[in-house]
């Protein structure tokens, strides 16, 4: 009984920790702790992070996120130049993020950069590049030609009717 109770307690506490604790999903961590300075495809206070996995090694990214200032002052030329380029804004340390958290964030950045590249394509599909008009042709436009002929027939009918009415009128006056 005691064991059961403590198991339930552990379960409940674990659940509470999940709900109340810091976010563990990469996207949630990024939104909560990075997005104020970083966008993926746009330079904000910090650089755009798209392609970071190609610019830097994973080890570098992990150490940098843990303590940017330590890397910048360690003689890392790239980090020092980046710091200067971004007006010496200090990115805060994130020592509590685990290597897996940071790898998750990089994966999230990768997936988001892909969709952004697709969205940026000027045309959704190459097929849509073809002009969207259909030249008039007898075979493909039966409906149009039938309507046209009917319209012409009605016009001719109206003219004949008007002529007839004139003729009738004249007859009536002459009589
Ligand atoms: C207060 C603003 C701020 C926050 C919050 C912040 N950063 Fe930064 N970040 C910067 C700035 C500014 C730079 C450029 C280097 C410098 O000035 O220190 C940078 C640089 C970087 C770089 C190197 C980029 C490159 O192009 O090489 C990475 C990677 C990075 N940040 C990841 C993160 C991650 C991940 C988080 C969230 C856990 C985060 N940053 C939170 C401001 C911030």
Short mmCIF file of N, CA and C and ligand atoms in Angstrom, two decimals:
data_model
loop_
_atom_site.label_atom_id
_atom_site.label_comp_id
_atom_site.label_asym_id
_atom_site.label_seq_id
_atom_site.Cartn_x
_atom_site.Cartn_y
_atom_site.Cartn_z
N UNK A 1 0.84 -1.21 0.00
CA UNK A 1 0.00 0.00 0.00
C UNK A 1 0.87 1.26 0.00
N UNK A 2 1.87 1.20 0.89
CA UNK A 2 2.79 2.35 0.98
C UNK A 2 3.49 2.59 -0.36
N UNK A 3 3.94 1.45 -0.95
CA UNK A 3 4.66 1.55 -2.22
C UNK A 3 3.76 2.18 -3.28
N UNK A 4 2.51 1.69 -3.29
CA UNK A 4 1.55 2.21 -4.26
C UNK A 4 1.39 3.72 -4.12
N UNK A 5 1.20 4.13 -2.85
CA UNK A 5 1.01 5.56 -2.58
C UNK A 5 2.20 6.37 -3.05
N UNK A 6 3.39 5.89 -2.73
CA UNK A 6 4.57 6.68 -3.11
C UNK A 6 4.74 6.68 -4.63
N UNK A 7 4.36 5.59 -5.28
CA UNK A 7 4.44 5.57 -6.76
C UNK A 7 3.51 6.62 -7.35
N UNK A 8 2.29 6.66 -6.78
CA UNK A 8 1.32 7.66 -7.26
C UNK A 8 1.88 9.06 -7.02
N UNK A 9 2.47 9.25 -5.83
CA UNK A 9 3.02 10.57 -5.51
C UNK A 9 4.11 10.96 -6.50
N UNK A 10 5.00 10.01 -6.79
CA UNK A 10 6.09 10.29 -7.73
C UNK A 10 5.51 10.66 -9.09
N UNK A 11 4.49 9.90 -9.51
CA UNK A 11 3.87 10.15 -10.80
C UNK A 11 3.27 11.56 -10.85
N UNK A 12 2.54 11.89 -9.79
CA UNK A 12 1.88 13.21 -9.75
C UNK A 12 2.93 14.32 -9.76
N UNK A 13 3.99 14.14 -8.97
CA UNK A 13 5.03 15.17 -8.92
C UNK A 13 5.71 15.31 -10.28
N UNK A 14 5.95 14.16 -10.93
CA UNK A 14 6.59 14.20 -12.25
C UNK A 14 5.70 14.97 -13.24
N UNK A 15 4.39 14.69 -13.18
CA UNK A 15 3.46 15.40 -14.06
C UNK A 15 3.49 16.90 -13.80
N UNK A 16 3.43 17.24 -12.52
CA UNK A 16 3.44 18.66 -12.15
C UNK A 16 4.71 19.32 -12.67
N UNK A 17 5.83 18.62 -12.50
CA UNK A 17 7.11 19.18 -12.94
C UNK A 17 7.08 19.42 -14.44
N UNK A 18 6.43 18.48 -15.15
CA UNK A 18 6.35 18.64 -16.61
C UNK A 18 5.56 19.88 -16.97
N UNK A 19 4.43 20.07 -16.27
CA UNK A 19 3.58 21.19 -16.64
C UNK A 19 4.14 22.53 -16.16
N UNK A 20 4.67 22.51 -14.93
CA UNK A 20 5.07 23.78 -14.34
C UNK A 20 6.51 24.14 -14.66
N UNK A 21 7.31 23.15 -15.00
CA UNK A 21 8.75 23.38 -15.17
C UNK A 21 9.08 24.12 -16.44
N UNK A 22 10.37 24.30 -16.67
CA UNK A 22 10.83 24.97 -17.88
C UNK A 22 10.46 24.13 -19.09
N UNK A 23 10.24 24.77 -20.24
CA UNK A 23 9.88 24.00 -21.43
C UNK A 23 11.04 23.11 -21.87
N UNK A 24 10.70 21.93 -22.38
CA UNK A 24 11.76 21.03 -22.82
C UNK A 24 11.70 20.79 -24.32
N UNK A 25 10.61 21.17 -24.96
CA UNK A 25 10.52 21.04 -26.41
C UNK A 25 11.43 22.07 -27.06
N UNK A 26 12.21 21.68 -28.07
CA UNK A 26 13.13 22.64 -28.69
C UNK A 26 12.43 23.93 -29.14
N UNK A 27 11.26 23.77 -29.77
CA UNK A 27 10.58 24.96 -30.26
C UNK A 27 10.19 25.88 -29.10
N UNK A 28 9.72 25.24 -28.00
CA UNK A 28 9.31 26.04 -26.84
C UNK A 28 10.51 26.74 -26.22
N UNK A 29 11.65 26.02 -26.13
CA UNK A 29 12.85 26.65 -25.56
C UNK A 29 13.27 27.82 -26.44
N UNK A 30 13.26 27.57 -27.75
CA UNK A 30 13.68 28.62 -28.67
C UNK A 30 12.79 29.86 -28.51
N UNK A 31 11.46 29.61 -28.48
CA UNK A 31 10.53 30.73 -28.38
C UNK A 31 10.73 31.48 -27.06
N UNK A 32 10.93 30.72 -25.98
CA UNK A 32 11.00 31.35 -24.66
C UNK A 32 12.34 32.05 -24.43
N UNK A 33 13.44 31.48 -24.98
CA UNK A 33 14.74 31.95 -24.52
C UNK A 33 15.64 32.51 -25.62
N UNK A 34 15.29 32.30 -26.87
CA UNK A 34 16.17 32.78 -27.95
C UNK A 34 15.44 33.78 -28.86
N UNK A 35 14.12 33.56 -29.03
CA UNK A 35 13.41 34.31 -30.07
C UNK A 35 13.36 35.82 -29.81
N UNK A 36 13.63 36.24 -28.56
CA UNK A 36 13.64 37.68 -28.31
C UNK A 36 14.78 38.36 -29.06
N UNK A 37 15.84 37.61 -29.34
CA UNK A 37 16.98 38.21 -30.06
C UNK A 37 17.23 37.57 -31.41
N UNK A 38 16.76 36.33 -31.58
CA UNK A 38 17.09 35.61 -32.81
C UNK A 38 15.85 35.23 -33.59
N UNK A 39 15.88 35.46 -34.90
CA UNK A 39 14.91 34.83 -35.79
C UNK A 39 15.72 33.83 -36.61
N UNK A 40 15.02 32.99 -37.33
CA UNK A 40 15.76 31.97 -38.07
C UNK A 40 16.25 32.52 -39.40
N UNK A 41 15.42 33.33 -40.04
CA UNK A 41 15.81 33.82 -41.36
C UNK A 41 16.01 35.33 -41.43
N UNK A 42 16.03 35.97 -40.26
CA UNK A 42 16.13 37.43 -40.26
C UNK A 42 17.08 37.86 -39.17
N UNK A 43 17.89 38.88 -39.41
CA UNK A 43 18.77 39.39 -38.37
C UNK A 43 17.95 40.27 -37.43
N UNK A 44 17.97 39.94 -36.16
CA UNK A 44 17.34 40.83 -35.17
C UNK A 44 18.49 41.42 -34.36
N UNK A 45 18.37 41.39 -33.03
CA UNK A 45 19.51 41.80 -32.22
C UNK A 45 20.68 40.86 -32.47
N UNK A 46 20.36 39.60 -32.58
CA UNK A 46 21.37 38.58 -32.88
C UNK A 46 21.25 38.13 -34.32
N UNK A 47 22.27 37.39 -34.79
CA UNK A 47 22.24 36.96 -36.20
C UNK A 47 21.11 35.98 -36.50
N UNK A 48 20.72 35.92 -37.79
CA UNK A 48 19.76 34.91 -38.24
C UNK A 48 20.43 33.55 -38.05
N UNK A 49 19.68 32.61 -37.52
CA UNK A 49 20.34 31.34 -37.17
C UNK A 49 20.23 30.27 -38.25
N UNK A 50 19.56 30.57 -39.36
CA UNK A 50 19.49 29.57 -40.44
C UNK A 50 20.91 29.22 -40.89
N UNK A 51 21.17 27.95 -41.09
CA UNK A 51 22.47 27.50 -41.59
C UNK A 51 23.56 27.47 -40.52
N UNK A 52 23.19 27.67 -39.25
CA UNK A 52 24.19 27.67 -38.19
C UNK A 52 24.94 26.34 -38.13
N UNK A 53 24.23 25.25 -38.43
CA UNK A 53 24.86 23.92 -38.38
C UNK A 53 25.91 23.76 -39.47
N UNK A 54 25.83 24.61 -40.51
CA UNK A 54 26.86 24.55 -41.55
C UNK A 54 28.03 25.50 -41.26
N UNK A 55 27.73 26.60 -40.57
CA UNK A 55 28.80 27.55 -40.25
C UNK A 55 29.70 27.05 -39.14
N UNK A 56 29.11 26.39 -38.14
CA UNK A 56 29.84 26.03 -36.92
C UNK A 56 29.64 24.55 -36.62
N UNK A 57 30.57 23.98 -35.84
CA UNK A 57 30.38 22.58 -35.43
C UNK A 57 29.40 22.56 -34.27
N UNK A 58 28.83 21.37 -34.04
CA UNK A 58 27.87 21.24 -32.94
C UNK A 58 28.55 21.56 -31.60
N UNK A 59 29.81 21.12 -31.44
CA UNK A 59 30.51 21.39 -30.17
C UNK A 59 30.65 22.90 -29.95
N UNK A 60 30.99 23.60 -31.02
CA UNK A 60 31.14 25.05 -30.92
C UNK A 60 29.82 25.68 -30.49
N UNK A 61 28.73 25.25 -31.16
CA UNK A 61 27.42 25.84 -30.87
C UNK A 61 27.06 25.60 -29.39
N UNK A 62 27.31 24.37 -28.92
CA UNK A 62 26.96 24.05 -27.53
C UNK A 62 27.77 24.93 -26.57
N UNK A 63 29.08 25.04 -26.80
CA UNK A 63 29.89 25.87 -25.88
C UNK A 63 29.46 27.33 -25.97
N UNK A 64 29.17 27.78 -27.19
CA UNK A 64 28.80 29.18 -27.35
C UNK A 64 27.50 29.50 -26.61
N UNK A 65 26.50 28.60 -26.77
CA UNK A 65 25.22 28.87 -26.11
C UNK A 65 25.40 28.80 -24.59
N UNK A 66 26.25 27.89 -24.12
CA UNK A 66 26.49 27.81 -22.67
C UNK A 66 27.10 29.11 -22.15
N UNK A 67 28.11 29.63 -22.88
CA UNK A 67 28.74 30.86 -22.41
C UNK A 67 29.39 31.64 -23.56
N UNK A 68 28.60 32.50 -24.23
CA UNK A 68 29.12 33.24 -25.38
C UNK A 68 30.37 34.06 -25.03
N UNK A 69 30.33 34.73 -23.89
CA UNK A 69 31.45 35.61 -23.56
C UNK A 69 32.75 34.82 -23.40
N UNK A 70 32.63 33.62 -22.83
CA UNK A 70 33.84 32.81 -22.65
C UNK A 70 34.48 32.50 -24.02
N UNK A 71 33.64 32.17 -25.00
CA UNK A 71 34.18 31.85 -26.33
C UNK A 71 34.76 33.11 -26.98
N UNK A 72 34.00 34.22 -26.83
CA UNK A 72 34.45 35.46 -27.47
C UNK A 72 35.82 35.88 -26.92
N UNK A 73 36.01 35.72 -25.62
CA UNK A 73 37.28 36.14 -25.01
C UNK A 73 38.33 35.04 -25.01
N UNK A 74 38.00 33.90 -25.62
CA UNK A 74 38.99 32.81 -25.62
C UNK A 74 39.93 32.93 -26.81
N UNK A 75 39.74 33.99 -27.62
CA UNK A 75 40.61 34.14 -28.79
C UNK A 75 39.99 33.54 -30.05
N UNK A 76 38.72 33.15 -29.96
CA UNK A 76 38.00 32.64 -31.12
C UNK A 76 37.72 33.81 -32.07
N UNK A 77 38.40 33.83 -33.22
CA UNK A 77 38.32 34.99 -34.12
C UNK A 77 36.89 35.17 -34.64
N UNK A 78 36.26 34.05 -35.01
CA UNK A 78 34.90 34.12 -35.55
C UNK A 78 33.95 34.76 -34.52
N UNK A 79 34.02 34.25 -33.27
CA UNK A 79 33.11 34.74 -32.24
C UNK A 79 33.37 36.22 -31.94
N UNK A 80 34.64 36.60 -31.91
CA UNK A 80 34.98 38.00 -31.61
C UNK A 80 34.45 38.91 -32.72
N UNK A 81 34.59 38.47 -33.98
CA UNK A 81 34.12 39.28 -35.10
C UNK A 81 32.60 39.41 -35.06
N UNK A 82 31.95 38.31 -34.69
CA UNK A 82 30.48 38.30 -34.62
C UNK A 82 30.01 39.28 -33.54
N UNK A 83 30.72 39.29 -32.43
CA UNK A 83 30.40 40.16 -31.30
C UNK A 83 30.51 41.63 -31.73
N UNK A 84 31.60 41.94 -32.46
CA UNK A 84 31.79 43.31 -32.96
C UNK A 84 30.67 43.68 -33.93
N UNK A 85 30.38 42.74 -34.82
CA UNK A 85 29.39 42.99 -35.87
C UNK A 85 28.02 43.28 -35.27
N UNK A 86 27.73 42.65 -34.13
CA UNK A 86 26.42 42.85 -33.50
C UNK A 86 26.51 43.86 -32.37
N UNK A 87 27.29 44.91 -32.62
CA UNK A 87 27.37 46.06 -31.72
C UNK A 87 27.70 45.69 -30.28
N UNK A 88 28.48 44.65 -30.11
CA UNK A 88 28.93 44.22 -28.78
C UNK A 88 27.76 43.94 -27.85
N UNK A 89 26.65 43.49 -28.42
CA UNK A 89 25.53 43.07 -27.57
C UNK A 89 25.91 41.73 -26.96
N UNK A 90 25.72 41.61 -25.66
CA UNK A 90 26.11 40.38 -24.99
C UNK A 90 24.95 39.40 -24.99
N UNK A 91 25.19 38.25 -25.59
CA UNK A 91 24.18 37.21 -25.50
C UNK A 91 24.32 36.55 -24.12
N UNK A 92 23.19 36.38 -23.40
CA UNK A 92 23.30 35.81 -22.05
C UNK A 92 23.74 34.35 -22.07
N UNK A 93 24.38 33.91 -20.99
CA UNK A 93 24.75 32.50 -20.84
C UNK A 93 23.50 31.65 -20.65
N UNK A 94 23.56 30.44 -21.18
CA UNK A 94 22.48 29.49 -20.93
C UNK A 94 23.10 28.19 -20.42
N UNK A 95 23.70 28.22 -19.21
CA UNK A 95 24.44 27.04 -18.73
C UNK A 95 23.52 25.87 -18.41
N UNK A 96 22.24 26.14 -18.18
CA UNK A 96 21.33 25.06 -17.79
C UNK A 96 20.82 24.25 -18.97
N UNK A 97 21.03 24.72 -20.19
CA UNK A 97 20.56 23.94 -21.35
C UNK A 97 21.53 22.77 -21.57
N UNK A 98 20.99 21.57 -21.69
CA UNK A 98 21.86 20.41 -21.91
C UNK A 98 22.28 20.37 -23.38
N UNK A 99 23.31 19.55 -23.65
CA UNK A 99 23.75 19.39 -25.03
C UNK A 99 22.58 18.93 -25.91
N UNK A 100 21.74 18.05 -25.35
CA UNK A 100 20.60 17.56 -26.12
C UNK A 100 19.59 18.66 -26.40
N UNK A 101 19.38 19.52 -25.41
CA UNK A 101 18.48 20.67 -25.64
C UNK A 101 18.99 21.48 -26.83
N UNK A 102 20.28 21.75 -26.82
CA UNK A 102 20.86 22.62 -27.86
C UNK A 102 20.83 21.92 -29.22
N UNK A 103 21.11 20.61 -29.21
CA UNK A 103 21.00 19.86 -30.47
C UNK A 103 19.57 19.93 -30.99
N UNK A 104 18.61 19.81 -30.06
CA UNK A 104 17.20 19.90 -30.44
C UNK A 104 16.89 21.24 -31.07
N UNK A 105 17.42 22.30 -30.47
CA UNK A 105 17.18 23.65 -31.00
C UNK A 105 17.77 23.75 -32.42
N UNK A 106 18.99 23.21 -32.60
CA UNK A 106 19.61 23.28 -33.93
C UNK A 106 18.77 22.51 -34.96
N UNK A 107 18.24 21.36 -34.53
CA UNK A 107 17.37 20.59 -35.43
C UNK A 107 16.13 21.42 -35.79
N UNK A 108 15.58 22.07 -34.76
CA UNK A 108 14.40 22.91 -34.99
C UNK A 108 14.73 24.03 -35.99
N UNK A 109 15.91 24.66 -35.80
CA UNK A 109 16.33 25.74 -36.71
C UNK A 109 16.45 25.19 -38.13
N UNK A 110 17.03 23.99 -38.24
CA UNK A 110 17.20 23.38 -39.57
C UNK A 110 15.85 23.17 -40.23
N UNK A 111 14.89 22.63 -39.47
CA UNK A 111 13.60 22.33 -40.09
C UNK A 111 12.89 23.62 -40.48
N UNK A 112 13.04 24.65 -39.66
CA UNK A 112 12.39 25.92 -39.99
C UNK A 112 13.04 26.60 -41.19
N UNK A 113 14.37 26.45 -41.34
CA UNK A 113 15.01 27.12 -42.49
C UNK A 113 14.56 26.48 -43.78
N UNK A 114 14.33 25.17 -43.75
CA UNK A 114 13.88 24.51 -44.97
C UNK A 114 12.55 25.08 -45.43
N UNK A 115 11.58 25.17 -44.50
CA UNK A 115 10.27 25.65 -44.93
C UNK A 115 10.38 27.09 -45.41
N UNK A 116 11.26 27.86 -44.78
CA UNK A 116 11.40 29.26 -45.20
C UNK A 116 11.92 29.34 -46.63
N UNK A 117 12.88 28.47 -46.99
CA UNK A 117 13.42 28.49 -48.35
C UNK A 117 12.32 28.13 -49.34
N UNK A 118 11.50 27.14 -48.99
CA UNK A 118 10.41 26.77 -49.89
C UNK A 118 9.43 27.93 -50.05
N UNK A 119 9.13 28.59 -48.95
CA UNK A 119 8.17 29.68 -49.03
C UNK A 119 8.69 30.82 -49.89
N UNK A 120 10.03 30.97 -49.90
CA UNK A 120 10.59 32.10 -50.61
C UNK A 120 10.60 31.91 -52.12
N UNK A 121 10.39 30.65 -52.59
CA UNK A 121 10.39 30.40 -54.03
C UNK A 121 9.37 31.32 -54.69
N UNK A 122 9.78 32.02 -55.76
CA UNK A 122 8.87 33.01 -56.36
C UNK A 122 7.62 32.39 -56.95
N UNK A 123 7.70 31.15 -57.42
CA UNK A 123 6.51 30.51 -57.97
C UNK A 123 6.29 29.20 -57.23
N UNK A 124 5.05 28.95 -56.82
CA UNK A 124 4.79 27.74 -56.05
C UNK A 124 5.19 26.47 -56.80
N UNK A 125 4.85 26.37 -58.07
CA UNK A 125 5.26 25.21 -58.85
C UNK A 125 5.64 25.68 -60.24
N UNK A 126 6.61 25.04 -60.88
CA UNK A 126 7.00 25.47 -62.22
C UNK A 126 5.83 25.42 -63.18
N UNK A 127 4.89 24.48 -63.00
CA UNK A 127 3.74 24.35 -63.90
C UNK A 127 2.94 25.65 -63.97
N UNK A 128 2.92 26.38 -62.85
CA UNK A 128 2.12 27.60 -62.81
C UNK A 128 2.75 28.73 -63.63
N UNK A 129 3.98 28.50 -64.11
CA UNK A 129 4.63 29.54 -64.91
C UNK A 129 3.97 29.70 -66.27
N UNK A 130 3.28 28.65 -66.74
CA UNK A 130 2.66 28.75 -68.06
C UNK A 130 1.55 29.80 -68.03
N UNK A 131 1.42 30.59 -69.07
CA UNK A 131 0.38 31.61 -69.08
C UNK A 131 -0.99 30.95 -68.99
N UNK A 132 -1.89 31.65 -68.34
CA UNK A 132 -3.18 31.05 -68.05
C UNK A 132 -4.23 31.54 -69.04
N UNK A 133 -4.00 31.42 -70.34
CA UNK A 133 -5.04 31.80 -71.31
C UNK A 133 -5.22 30.67 -72.31
N UNK A 134 -6.40 30.65 -72.93
CA UNK A 134 -6.69 29.62 -73.92
C UNK A 134 -7.07 30.32 -75.20
N UNK A 135 -6.32 30.12 -76.27
CA UNK A 135 -6.68 30.79 -77.52
C UNK A 135 -8.05 30.29 -77.99
N UNK A 136 -8.80 31.17 -78.66
CA UNK A 136 -10.12 30.78 -79.16
C UNK A 136 -9.95 29.73 -80.23
N UNK A 137 -10.66 28.64 -80.10
CA UNK A 137 -10.60 27.67 -81.18
C UNK A 137 -11.98 27.04 -81.30
N UNK A 138 -12.37 26.73 -82.53
CA UNK A 138 -13.71 26.22 -82.76
C UNK A 138 -13.96 24.95 -81.98
N UNK A 139 -12.94 24.11 -81.92
CA UNK A 139 -13.18 22.80 -81.33
C UNK A 139 -13.34 22.89 -79.81
N UNK A 140 -12.59 23.78 -79.19
CA UNK A 140 -12.62 23.81 -77.73
C UNK A 140 -13.69 24.71 -77.15
N UNK A 141 -14.38 25.49 -77.99
CA UNK A 141 -15.28 26.51 -77.43
C UNK A 141 -16.69 26.42 -78.01
N UNK A 142 -17.22 25.22 -78.05
CA UNK A 142 -18.57 25.05 -78.60
C UNK A 142 -19.55 25.98 -77.92
N UNK A 143 -19.49 26.01 -76.63
CA UNK A 143 -20.44 26.81 -75.84
C UNK A 143 -20.41 28.25 -76.28
N UNK A 144 -19.19 28.76 -76.39
CA UNK A 144 -19.02 30.16 -76.75
C UNK A 144 -19.60 30.45 -78.14
N UNK A 145 -19.31 29.55 -79.09
CA UNK A 145 -19.76 29.80 -80.47
C UNK A 145 -21.26 29.66 -80.60
N UNK A 146 -21.84 28.72 -79.85
CA UNK A 146 -23.30 28.57 -79.91
C UNK A 146 -23.97 29.83 -79.35
N UNK A 147 -23.44 30.31 -78.22
CA UNK A 147 -23.99 31.54 -77.64
C UNK A 147 -23.87 32.69 -78.62
N UNK A 148 -22.72 32.76 -79.26
CA UNK A 148 -22.45 33.84 -80.20
C UNK A 148 -23.45 33.79 -81.36
N UNK A 149 -23.63 32.59 -81.92
CA UNK A 149 -24.56 32.44 -83.04
C UNK A 149 -25.98 32.78 -82.61
N UNK A 150 -26.38 32.32 -81.41
CA UNK A 150 -27.72 32.63 -80.92
C UNK A 150 -27.91 34.13 -80.80
N UNK A 151 -26.87 34.80 -80.29
CA UNK A 151 -26.93 36.24 -80.11
C UNK A 151 -27.12 36.94 -81.45
N UNK A 152 -26.33 36.50 -82.45
CA UNK A 152 -26.44 37.08 -83.78
C UNK A 152 -27.84 36.81 -84.35
N UNK A 153 -28.35 35.58 -84.14
CA UNK A 153 -29.67 35.22 -84.66
C UNK A 153 -30.74 36.12 -84.03
N UNK A 154 -30.63 36.33 -82.72
CA UNK A 154 -31.62 37.18 -82.03
C UNK A 154 -31.54 38.60 -82.58
N UNK A 155 -30.33 39.11 -82.83
CA UNK A 155 -30.17 40.46 -83.38
C UNK A 155 -30.84 40.56 -84.74
N UNK A 156 -30.58 39.56 -85.59
CA UNK A 156 -31.18 39.57 -86.93
C UNK A 156 -32.70 39.53 -86.81
N UNK A 157 -33.17 38.65 -85.90
CA UNK A 157 -34.61 38.54 -85.66
C UNK A 157 -35.20 39.89 -85.27
N UNK A 158 -34.52 40.59 -84.35
CA UNK A 158 -35.01 41.88 -83.88
C UNK A 158 -35.06 42.88 -85.02
N UNK A 159 -34.04 42.86 -85.88
CA UNK A 159 -34.01 43.79 -87.01
C UNK A 159 -35.14 43.51 -87.97
N UNK A 160 -35.35 42.20 -88.27
CA UNK A 160 -36.43 41.85 -89.20
C UNK A 160 -37.78 42.29 -88.64
N UNK A 161 -37.92 42.09 -87.31
CA UNK A 161 -39.17 42.47 -86.66
C UNK A 161 -39.41 43.97 -86.78
N UNK A 162 -38.33 44.74 -86.54
CA UNK A 162 -38.45 46.19 -86.63
C UNK A 162 -38.84 46.60 -88.05
N UNK A 163 -38.20 45.98 -89.04
CA UNK A 163 -38.51 46.31 -90.44
C UNK A 163 -39.96 45.98 -90.74
N UNK A 164 -40.39 44.80 -90.27
CA UNK A 164 -41.77 44.40 -90.50
C UNK A 164 -42.76 45.37 -89.88
N UNK A 165 -42.43 45.78 -88.64
CA UNK A 165 -43.33 46.72 -87.97
C UNK A 165 -43.44 48.00 -88.79
N UNK A 166 -42.30 48.48 -89.30
CA UNK A 166 -42.32 49.68 -90.15
C UNK A 166 -43.21 49.47 -91.36
N UNK A 167 -43.03 48.28 -91.99
CA UNK A 167 -43.81 48.00 -93.19
C UNK A 167 -45.29 47.98 -92.87
N UNK A 168 -45.63 47.32 -91.73
CA UNK A 168 -47.03 47.24 -91.32
C UNK A 168 -47.61 48.62 -91.06
N UNK A 169 -46.80 49.46 -90.40
CA UNK A 169 -47.24 50.82 -90.06
C UNK A 169 -47.58 51.58 -91.34
N UNK A 170 -46.60 51.46 -92.29
CA UNK A 170 -46.81 52.19 -93.54
C UNK A 170 -48.10 51.74 -94.21
N UNK A 171 -48.28 50.41 -94.20
CA UNK A 171 -49.48 49.85 -94.80
C UNK A 171 -50.72 50.44 -94.15
N UNK A 172 -50.68 50.46 -92.80
CA UNK A 172 -51.84 50.93 -92.04
C UNK A 172 -52.17 52.38 -92.38
N UNK A 173 -51.10 53.23 -92.46
CA UNK A 173 -51.35 54.64 -92.79
C UNK A 173 -51.90 54.79 -94.20
N UNK A 174 -51.34 53.99 -95.12
CA UNK A 174 -51.75 54.12 -96.51
C UNK A 174 -53.18 53.67 -96.74
N UNK A 175 -53.63 52.74 -95.88
CA UNK A 175 -54.94 52.18 -96.10
C UNK A 175 -56.06 53.19 -95.85
C1 LIG B 1 19.84 39.11 -25.51
C2 LIG B 1 19.82 38.63 -26.86
C3 LIG B 1 20.12 37.18 -27.15
C4 LIG B 1 19.50 36.05 -26.67
C5 LIG B 1 18.36 35.95 -25.66
C6 LIG B 1 20.11 34.91 -27.34
N1 LIG B 1 21.10 35.37 -28.21
FE1 LIG B 1 22.29 34.21 -29.38
N2 LIG B 1 23.28 35.85 -30.02
C7 LIG B 1 23.00 37.17 -29.65
C8 LIG B 1 23.97 38.06 -30.26
C9 LIG B 1 23.98 39.58 -30.11
C10 LIG B 1 24.85 37.26 -30.99
C11 LIG B 1 26.10 37.70 -31.77
C12 LIG B 1 27.32 37.50 -30.95
C13 LIG B 1 27.39 38.44 -29.77
O1 LIG B 1 27.21 39.65 -29.94
O2 LIG B 1 27.58 37.93 -28.64
C14 LIG B 1 24.39 35.87 -30.82
C15 LIG B 1 24.98 34.76 -31.43
C16 LIG B 1 24.48 33.48 -31.40
C17 LIG B 1 25.00 32.35 -32.13
C18 LIG B 1 26.14 32.38 -33.16
C19 LIG B 1 25.48 32.74 -34.48
C20 LIG B 1 26.35 32.66 -35.71
O3 LIG B 1 25.87 33.14 -36.76
O4 LIG B 1 27.45 32.15 -35.65
C21 LIG B 1 24.24 31.26 -31.81
C22 LIG B 1 24.40 29.85 -32.31
C23 LIG B 1 23.25 31.71 -30.86
N3 LIG B 1 23.42 33.07 -30.63
C24 LIG B 1 22.30 30.89 -30.31
C25 LIG B 1 21.38 31.31 -29.35
C26 LIG B 1 20.44 30.41 -28.72
C27 LIG B 1 20.28 28.93 -29.04
C28 LIG B 1 19.72 31.15 -27.84
C29 LIG B 1 18.63 30.67 -26.91
C30 LIG B 1 18.93 29.59 -26.04
C31 LIG B 1 20.22 32.53 -27.91
N4 LIG B 1 21.22 32.58 -28.84
C32 LIG B 1 19.74 33.59 -27.15
C33 LIG B 1 21.95 37.58 -28.84
C34 LIG B 1 21.12 36.74 -28.12
#
